[in-house]
Short mmCIF file of C-alpha atoms in Angstrom, two decimals:
data_model
loop_
_atom_site.label_atom_id
_atom_site.label_comp_id
_atom_site.label_asym_id
_atom_site.label_seq_id
_atom_site.Cartn_x
_atom_site.Cartn_y
_atom_site.Cartn_z
CA SER C 1 71.96 125.72 154.53
CA VAL C 2 71.39 128.95 152.72
CA ARG C 3 74.58 130.95 152.58
CA ASP C 4 74.27 134.58 151.69
CA VAL C 5 76.93 135.65 149.24
CA PRO C 6 77.96 139.11 150.44
CA GLY C 7 77.74 141.95 147.99
CA LYS C 8 76.23 144.85 149.85
CA ARG C 9 76.80 146.46 153.22
CA ARG C 10 74.37 145.18 155.79
CA ASP C 11 74.09 144.87 159.55
CA GLY C 12 72.66 141.37 159.40
CA MET C 13 70.74 138.78 157.44
CA GLN C 14 67.20 137.62 158.15
CA LEU C 15 64.50 135.23 156.95
CA SER C 16 61.06 134.55 158.35
CA GLU C 17 60.74 131.06 156.87
CA VAL C 18 62.37 128.42 154.67
CA LEU C 19 60.20 125.68 153.15
CA LEU C 20 61.62 122.56 151.46
CA PHE C 21 59.63 120.39 149.04
CA ALA C 22 60.25 116.88 147.71
CA GLU C 23 57.58 117.06 144.99
CA VAL C 24 55.60 119.70 143.13
CA GLY C 25 52.39 120.42 145.05
CA ALA C 26 53.42 118.31 148.05
CA PRO C 27 53.39 119.66 151.60
CA PRO C 28 56.73 120.91 152.95
CA LEU C 29 59.25 118.38 154.22
CA VAL C 30 59.33 117.85 157.98
CA VAL C 31 62.32 119.57 159.56
CA SER C 32 63.86 118.37 162.83
CA GLY C 33 66.01 121.42 163.49
CA ALA C 34 68.06 124.35 162.26
CA SER C 35 71.33 125.92 163.32
CA ASN C 36 73.48 128.90 162.43
CA PRO C 37 77.13 127.81 162.88
CA GLY C 38 79.30 130.79 163.78
CA GLY C 39 76.28 133.06 163.77
CA ALA C 40 75.18 135.79 166.15
CA SER C 41 71.43 135.68 166.74
CA PRO C 42 69.39 137.27 169.52
CA SER C 43 67.70 134.67 171.73
CA ASN C 44 64.28 135.65 170.36
CA GLN C 45 65.42 135.28 166.69
CA PRO C 46 67.18 131.88 166.53
CA ALA C 47 67.82 129.72 163.47
CA SER C 48 64.89 127.50 164.48
CA ALA C 49 62.52 130.43 163.76
CA ALA C 50 63.32 130.03 160.04
CA VAL C 51 61.75 126.56 160.00
CA ASP C 52 58.91 126.87 162.55
CA GLY C 53 56.12 127.24 159.97
CA ASP C 54 55.35 130.79 161.17
CA THR C 55 56.26 133.85 159.07
CA SER C 56 55.57 136.14 162.04
CA THR C 57 58.84 134.89 163.61
CA LYS C 58 62.28 135.34 162.09
CA TRP C 59 65.87 134.21 162.16
CA PHE C 60 68.38 137.05 162.30
CA ASP C 61 72.16 136.72 162.04
CA ALA C 62 74.37 139.74 162.72
CA SER C 63 77.61 137.88 161.95
CA ILE C 64 77.40 138.57 158.21
CA ALA C 65 78.44 142.17 158.95
CA THR C 66 81.83 140.99 160.22
CA ALA C 67 82.25 137.47 158.81
CA GLY C 68 81.01 138.28 155.30
CA ALA C 69 78.74 135.23 155.19
CA SER C 70 75.88 133.66 157.07
CA THR C 71 74.95 130.00 157.15
CA LEU C 72 71.63 128.39 158.01
CA VAL C 73 71.81 124.60 158.34
CA ILE C 74 68.47 122.79 158.15
CA GLU C 75 68.12 119.18 159.31
CA LEU C 76 65.36 116.97 157.93
CA ALA C 77 63.41 114.58 160.13
CA ALA C 78 63.82 111.79 157.55
CA ALA C 79 65.69 111.21 154.31
CA ALA C 80 63.94 112.80 151.33
CA PRO C 81 64.77 114.14 147.89
CA LEU C 82 64.74 117.92 147.58
CA LEU C 83 63.12 119.27 144.42
CA GLU C 84 62.38 122.90 145.28
CA TYR C 85 62.38 125.39 148.12
CA GLU C 86 61.04 128.80 149.04
CA ILE C 87 62.42 131.46 151.35
CA PHE C 88 60.41 134.28 152.94
CA SER C 89 61.41 137.84 153.80
CA ALA C 90 61.20 138.91 157.43
CA ASN C 91 59.11 141.63 159.00
CA ASP C 92 61.33 144.68 158.74
CA ASN C 93 64.65 146.00 157.39
CA THR C 94 64.82 145.24 153.64
CA LYS C 95 68.63 145.61 153.49
CA ARG C 96 68.80 142.32 155.44
CA ASP C 97 66.97 140.39 152.69
CA PRO C 98 69.28 137.93 150.90
CA THR C 99 69.83 138.61 147.20
CA ALA C 100 72.37 135.85 146.48
CA TRP C 101 73.07 132.47 148.08
CA ARG C 102 74.17 128.89 147.58
CA LEU C 103 72.01 125.89 148.40
CA GLU C 104 74.16 122.93 149.44
CA ARG C 105 73.62 119.41 150.68
CA ARG C 106 75.74 117.28 152.95
CA ARG C 107 77.30 114.31 151.21
CA ALA C 108 77.64 110.89 152.83
CA ASP C 109 81.32 111.66 153.50
CA GLY C 110 80.33 114.75 155.54
CA GLY C 111 81.45 117.29 152.95
CA TRP C 112 79.18 119.80 151.26
CA GLU C 113 78.04 119.81 147.63
CA VAL C 114 76.59 122.88 145.90
CA MET C 115 73.15 122.10 144.47
CA SER C 116 72.47 125.58 143.12
CA ALA C 117 73.84 129.10 143.28
CA VAL C 118 71.48 132.04 143.00
CA SER C 119 72.40 135.68 142.48
CA GLY C 120 70.82 138.94 141.40
CA VAL C 121 67.54 138.13 143.15
CA VAL C 122 65.17 141.01 143.78
CA PRO C 123 63.51 140.33 147.15
CA PRO C 124 59.77 140.87 147.47
CA ASP C 125 58.72 144.39 148.51
CA ALA C 126 56.15 142.96 150.90
CA ARG C 127 57.33 141.83 154.31
CA ARG C 128 56.91 138.19 155.38
CA ALA C 129 56.48 137.36 151.69
CA GLY C 130 57.77 134.44 149.66
CA TYR C 131 60.44 134.84 147.01
CA GLY C 132 58.67 132.21 144.89
CA LEU C 133 59.52 128.54 144.45
CA MET C 134 63.07 127.82 143.33
CA LEU C 135 64.60 124.64 141.96
CA ALA C 136 66.91 123.02 144.47
CA SER C 137 69.23 121.62 141.83
CA ALA C 138 70.08 123.64 138.76
CA PRO C 139 70.43 121.51 135.65
CA LYS C 140 74.00 121.10 134.51
CA GLN C 141 74.82 122.81 131.25
CA PRO C 142 75.82 120.58 128.34
CA PRO C 143 79.51 120.59 127.51
CA PRO C 144 80.64 122.55 124.45
CA ALA C 145 79.79 120.81 121.20
CA THR C 146 82.59 118.93 119.47
CA VAL C 147 83.15 119.85 115.86
CA THR C 148 82.95 116.78 113.65
CA PRO C 149 82.64 116.38 109.91
CA PRO C 150 79.01 116.76 108.81
CA ASP C 151 77.17 113.49 108.41
CA ASP C 152 73.70 114.90 107.67
CA ASP C 153 72.07 113.06 110.54
CA VAL C 154 71.82 113.75 114.24
CA ASP C 155 72.55 111.00 116.75
CA GLU C 156 71.37 111.11 120.33
CA ASP C 157 75.05 110.96 121.26
CA ASP C 158 75.63 114.40 119.75
CA PHE C 159 74.35 116.21 122.84
CA TRP C 160 74.55 115.57 126.56
CA TRP C 161 72.24 116.83 129.30
CA ASP C 162 72.29 115.73 132.91
CA ASP C 163 69.57 116.85 135.33
CA VAL C 164 70.53 115.69 138.81
CA GLY C 165 68.75 116.03 142.14
CA GLY C 166 69.92 115.24 145.64
CA ASP C 167 68.73 113.11 148.50
CA PHE C 168 69.17 114.30 152.05
CA SER C 169 69.97 111.72 154.69
CA SER C 170 68.12 111.60 157.97
CA GLY C 171 69.72 114.17 160.23
CA ALA C 172 71.76 115.58 157.35
CA ALA C 173 71.61 119.26 156.58
CA ALA C 174 70.02 120.89 153.59
CA GLU C 175 72.55 123.52 152.74
#
């Protein structure tokens, strides 16, 4: 699910498409459905329009104006890793374009885990245009270095870096 982090006054949130990719250069993952829990969408602009492969349709959610957030839950047809994703602006009102969001995945226990948080994004000027590919899982930052007496050599244990990705279960949501 892509959750818009509120920061500006708007009358709704909209996207024309969301594409999910397991590998660089691979075709998009097959999606079995999308929903907008607690959302308020016109019948001709449902959550499913964000994953229908057609940027001439759109998902619109008016609930962000009152609830302060909007959630799009995307279900995959089969379990797959998620490497990167791309969202697309809709056809009209630019103030509805998301500029900050969290990408989360559903854990096996049913809870949600943040994979990445994005903010300060400048949406494309063009309508029905992609924001560009984004990594689904931001690398974790290394912990602060520990000060130790100098030993004039560097061990691989001196630094830590963990780059983790996530697998989505069949029927689980990509949030």
